[in-house]
Short mmCIF file of C-alpha atoms in Angstrom, two decimals:
data_model
loop_
_atom_site.label_atom_id
_atom_site.label_comp_id
_atom_site.label_asym_id
_atom_site.label_seq_id
_atom_site.Cartn_x
_atom_site.Cartn_y
_atom_site.Cartn_z
CA ASP A 1 0.00 0.13 -0.01
CA ALA A 2 1.23 3.50 -0.69
CA GLY A 3 2.26 5.51 2.34
CA ILE A 4 -0.53 7.88 2.84
CA THR A 5 -1.98 8.93 6.26
CA GLN A 6 -4.70 11.30 7.07
CA SER A 7 -5.08 13.25 9.97
CA PRO A 8 -7.48 13.54 12.08
CA ARG A 9 -9.63 10.46 10.69
CA HIS A 10 -12.59 11.87 12.32
CA LYS A 11 -13.50 15.49 13.48
CA VAL A 12 -16.62 17.19 14.74
CA THR A 13 -16.50 20.92 15.01
CA GLU A 14 -18.73 23.88 15.04
CA THR A 15 -19.84 26.57 12.38
CA GLY A 16 -17.49 29.35 12.20
CA THR A 17 -14.66 27.77 13.29
CA PRO A 18 -11.09 26.76 11.49
CA VAL A 19 -10.05 23.20 10.79
CA THR A 20 -7.33 22.12 9.26
CA LEU A 21 -6.70 18.60 7.70
CA ARG A 22 -3.12 17.18 7.13
CA CYS A 23 -1.84 14.90 4.86
CA HIS A 24 1.43 13.26 4.78
CA GLN A 25 3.05 10.82 2.36
CA THR A 26 6.25 8.44 2.59
CA GLU A 27 6.29 8.05 -1.24
CA ASN A 28 8.03 11.32 -2.53
CA HIS A 29 5.28 12.10 -5.17
CA ARG A 30 5.18 15.14 -6.86
CA TYR A 31 1.41 15.57 -7.09
CA MET A 32 -1.03 15.41 -4.23
CA TYR A 33 -4.61 16.32 -4.43
CA TRP A 34 -7.43 17.06 -1.83
CA TYR A 35 -11.28 15.84 -2.71
CA ARG A 36 -14.42 16.12 -0.86
CA GLN A 37 -16.81 12.73 -1.22
CA ASP A 38 -20.38 13.38 -0.86
CA PRO A 39 -23.62 11.14 -1.52
CA GLY A 40 -24.53 11.26 -5.01
CA HIS A 41 -21.52 13.56 -6.27
CA GLY A 42 -18.80 10.77 -6.40
CA LEU A 43 -15.38 12.59 -6.00
CA ARG A 44 -14.87 16.36 -6.15
CA LEU A 45 -11.32 18.19 -6.30
CA ILE A 46 -10.93 20.79 -3.94
CA HIS A 47 -7.44 21.95 -4.65
CA TYR A 48 -4.43 20.29 -6.14
CA SER A 49 -0.38 20.69 -5.78
CA TYR A 50 2.18 20.11 -8.55
CA GLY A 51 5.14 20.81 -6.52
CA VAL A 52 6.53 22.53 -3.25
CA LYS A 53 4.48 25.85 -2.89
CA ASP A 54 2.49 25.06 -6.33
CA THR A 55 -0.97 24.48 -5.94
CA ASP A 56 -3.85 25.35 -8.15
CA LYS A 57 -7.99 25.17 -7.59
CA GLY A 58 -10.14 22.53 -8.41
CA GLU A 59 -14.09 22.79 -9.13
CA VAL A 60 -15.31 23.22 -5.51
CA SER A 61 -12.51 25.13 -4.23
CA ASP A 62 -14.48 28.09 -2.42
CA GLY A 63 -14.09 28.32 1.27
CA TYR A 64 -11.00 25.99 1.10
CA SER A 65 -7.34 26.86 1.33
CA VAL A 66 -4.08 24.50 1.02
CA SER A 67 -0.51 24.83 1.73
CA ARG A 68 2.50 22.84 0.64
CA SER A 69 5.66 23.77 2.46
CA LYS A 70 7.26 20.19 1.80
CA THR A 71 6.96 17.37 -0.59
CA GLU A 72 5.14 15.11 2.25
CA ASP A 73 2.90 17.21 3.69
CA PHE A 74 -0.40 18.81 2.18
CA LEU A 75 -2.74 20.55 4.37
CA LEU A 76 -6.24 21.58 3.76
CA THR A 77 -7.57 24.82 5.70
CA LEU A 78 -11.30 25.46 6.31
CA GLU A 79 -10.73 29.00 7.47
CA SER A 80 -14.28 29.32 8.85
CA ALA A 81 -16.27 25.94 8.71
CA THR A 82 -19.89 25.75 7.24
CA SER A 83 -22.27 22.92 7.74
CA SER A 84 -22.10 22.76 3.74
CA GLN A 85 -18.52 21.53 4.16
CA THR A 86 -19.82 18.45 6.08
CA SER A 87 -18.46 15.74 4.27
CA VAL A 88 -15.52 13.04 3.75
CA TYR A 89 -12.21 14.48 2.67
CA PHE A 90 -9.83 12.05 0.81
CA CYS A 91 -6.41 12.87 0.06
CA ALA A 92 -4.82 11.40 -3.04
CA ILE A 93 -0.99 11.08 -4.51
CA SER A 94 0.52 10.65 -8.00
CA GLU A 95 3.72 9.97 -9.31
CA TYR A 96 2.73 12.24 -12.29
CA PRO A 97 0.00 14.58 -13.42
CA SER A 98 -3.02 12.63 -12.93
CA LEU A 99 -3.95 10.24 -15.89
CA ALA A 100 -1.04 11.63 -18.06
CA GLY A 101 -0.69 7.80 -19.19
CA ALA A 102 -1.26 4.40 -18.99
CA ASN A 103 0.90 3.60 -15.98
CA ASN A 104 -0.12 6.39 -13.88
CA GLU A 105 -2.36 6.02 -10.81
CA GLN A 106 -3.64 7.99 -7.98
CA PHE A 107 -3.36 6.48 -4.65
CA PHE A 108 -5.96 7.61 -2.16
CA GLY A 109 -5.37 7.98 1.88
CA PRO A 110 -8.03 6.44 4.12
CA GLY A 111 -10.29 9.51 4.16
CA THR A 112 -11.11 12.37 6.87
CA ARG A 113 -14.59 12.52 8.24
CA LEU A 114 -15.80 15.92 8.96
CA THR A 115 -19.02 16.88 10.70
CA VAL A 116 -19.51 20.73 10.94
CA LEU A 117 -22.48 21.39 13.37
CA THR B 1 -15.72 21.48 -17.41
CA GLN B 2 -15.54 17.96 -18.34
CA LEU B 3 -18.57 15.62 -16.95
CA LEU B 4 -18.73 11.85 -16.44
CA GLU B 5 -22.17 10.29 -15.97
CA GLN B 6 -22.07 6.82 -14.71
CA SER B 7 -24.97 4.62 -14.52
CA PRO B 8 -27.08 2.87 -12.95
CA GLN B 9 -26.40 4.69 -9.74
CA PHE B 10 -27.37 1.72 -7.82
CA LEU B 11 -27.68 -1.81 -8.97
CA SER B 12 -28.32 -4.94 -6.35
CA ILE B 13 -28.15 -8.19 -7.87
CA GLN B 14 -27.61 -11.75 -6.59
CA GLU B 15 -24.67 -13.63 -6.82
CA GLY B 16 -23.69 -15.35 -10.25
CA GLU B 17 -25.83 -12.70 -12.09
CA ASN B 18 -23.69 -10.39 -15.01
CA LEU B 19 -23.74 -6.94 -14.88
CA THR B 20 -22.33 -3.59 -16.80
CA VAL B 21 -22.06 -0.30 -15.52
CA TYR B 22 -21.49 2.70 -17.97
CA CYS B 23 -19.32 5.77 -17.51
CA ASN B 24 -20.03 8.32 -20.42
CA SER B 25 -19.60 11.93 -21.44
CA SER B 26 -19.78 14.63 -24.32
CA SER B 27 -15.91 15.33 -23.73
CA VAL B 28 -12.89 13.25 -25.40
CA PHE B 29 -10.50 11.79 -22.82
CA SER B 30 -7.20 10.82 -23.34
CA SER B 31 -7.60 8.22 -20.96
CA LEU B 32 -10.12 7.00 -18.35
CA GLN B 33 -9.66 4.75 -14.94
CA TRP B 34 -11.85 2.44 -13.22
CA TYR B 35 -11.74 2.47 -9.31
CA ARG B 36 -13.31 0.60 -6.57
CA GLN B 37 -13.86 1.91 -3.25
CA GLU B 38 -15.15 -0.08 -0.33
CA PRO B 39 -16.82 1.32 2.73
CA GLY B 40 -14.49 3.54 5.13
CA GLU B 41 -11.64 3.09 2.55
CA GLY B 42 -10.18 5.19 -0.06
CA PRO B 43 -10.67 4.42 -3.69
CA VAL B 44 -8.25 1.69 -5.25
CA LEU B 45 -7.23 1.72 -9.07
CA LEU B 46 -8.83 -1.16 -11.04
CA VAL B 47 -7.49 -0.42 -14.47
CA THR B 48 -6.62 2.67 -16.81
CA VAL B 49 -7.50 2.33 -20.62
CA VAL B 50 -6.15 4.76 -23.21
CA THR B 51 -6.75 3.68 -26.67
CA GLY B 52 -9.98 4.11 -28.23
CA GLY B 53 -11.87 0.77 -28.41
CA GLU B 54 -9.39 -0.80 -25.99
CA VAL B 55 -10.52 -3.72 -24.18
CA LYS B 56 -8.83 -4.68 -20.83
CA LYS B 57 -9.94 -7.88 -19.05
CA LEU B 58 -8.85 -8.50 -15.19
CA LYS B 59 -10.52 -11.80 -13.94
CA ARG B 60 -14.12 -11.46 -14.17
CA LEU B 61 -14.11 -8.05 -14.84
CA THR B 62 -13.68 -6.87 -18.51
CA PHE B 63 -13.22 -2.90 -19.57
CA GLN B 64 -13.84 -1.06 -22.17
CA PHE B 65 -12.80 2.20 -23.75
CA GLY B 66 -15.16 3.67 -26.39
CA ASP B 67 -13.85 4.22 -29.90
CA ALA B 68 -14.00 8.16 -29.73
CA ARG B 69 -12.85 8.16 -26.01
CA LYS B 70 -15.99 9.54 -24.95
CA ASP B 71 -17.23 6.58 -22.80
CA SER B 72 -16.31 3.21 -21.11
CA SER B 73 -18.07 0.38 -19.57
CA LEU B 74 -17.29 -2.28 -16.94
CA HIS B 75 -18.84 -5.69 -17.41
CA ILE B 76 -18.67 -8.20 -14.41
CA THR B 77 -19.37 -11.61 -15.18
CA ALA B 78 -20.89 -14.37 -12.10
CA ALA B 79 -20.78 -11.59 -9.65
CA GLN B 80 -19.52 -12.12 -5.95
CA PRO B 81 -20.31 -10.58 -2.72
CA GLY B 82 -16.74 -9.70 -2.74
CA ASP B 83 -17.44 -7.41 -5.72
CA THR B 84 -19.84 -5.17 -3.67
CA GLY B 85 -18.50 -1.76 -3.61
CA LEU B 86 -18.59 2.03 -5.05
CA TYR B 87 -17.32 2.03 -8.57
CA LEU B 88 -16.17 5.23 -9.96
CA CYS B 89 -14.75 6.24 -13.29
CA ALA B 90 -12.25 8.97 -13.91
CA GLY B 91 -11.40 11.15 -17.18
CA GLY B 92 -7.96 12.87 -17.62
CA ASN B 93 -5.98 14.40 -20.51
CA THR B 94 -2.47 14.69 -21.13
CA ASN B 95 -0.85 17.85 -19.50
CA ALA B 96 -4.02 18.20 -17.22
CA GLY B 97 -2.69 18.41 -13.60
CA LYS B 98 -6.25 17.09 -12.61
CA SER B 99 -8.94 14.24 -13.55
CA THR B 100 -12.66 14.33 -13.36
CA PHE B 101 -14.72 11.84 -11.49
CA GLY B 102 -17.88 10.59 -12.10
CA ASP B 103 -20.97 10.21 -9.19
CA GLY B 104 -20.38 6.33 -9.02
CA THR B 105 -22.45 3.37 -9.26
CA THR B 106 -23.24 1.69 -5.96
CA LEU B 107 -23.03 -2.24 -6.43
CA THR B 108 -24.32 -4.77 -3.97
CA VAL B 109 -24.19 -8.51 -4.47
CA LYS B 110 -26.43 -10.61 -2.36
CA PRO B 111 -25.28 -14.12 -1.52
#
């Protein structure tokens, strides 16, 4: 299994509080991704990173920010959590740009279940 | 924005039956992947297809990429309870840093 860990695995917080989720990898992969998964919506990309300090927005980036100061860590921050951000958050890594070719693969972490009350 | 539509959304069958799930788009993708996700875990890659018309087999699973590279199908022969899970397709394009996921098909195989 690819070495990806997410912390915390579960979190309950209140509306308006800041929340930071951490993704840590031991594979030295260049590309890292944050997705959210909600019933009926599959996986939706929030932000991704193509290198240290290099990040870009995904399709649902409003209300989220990210940082990558080291190859191995990718942080997702909710500056002021809202109930609509209750979801399961997955981090993923890949060696090449996603789906760049036949041998590329995204490896996913175990997920973080976030509940915003 | 490139969209991928999966159908059916839910599928419940008996052990031993065959099934096909579909992944369709109006956009062309340079490659398409199928993932399987079990409850409480992250998705795991099953296959990547990159050539229009390509067919790949993985034991009882057969994957096909449409000739125009806009759609794909996953066929399972003689389904088993261990096949139960969420099946996701994901499309991407060369030089793009991100991919697009479909909404998934939840498969339940009853013993």
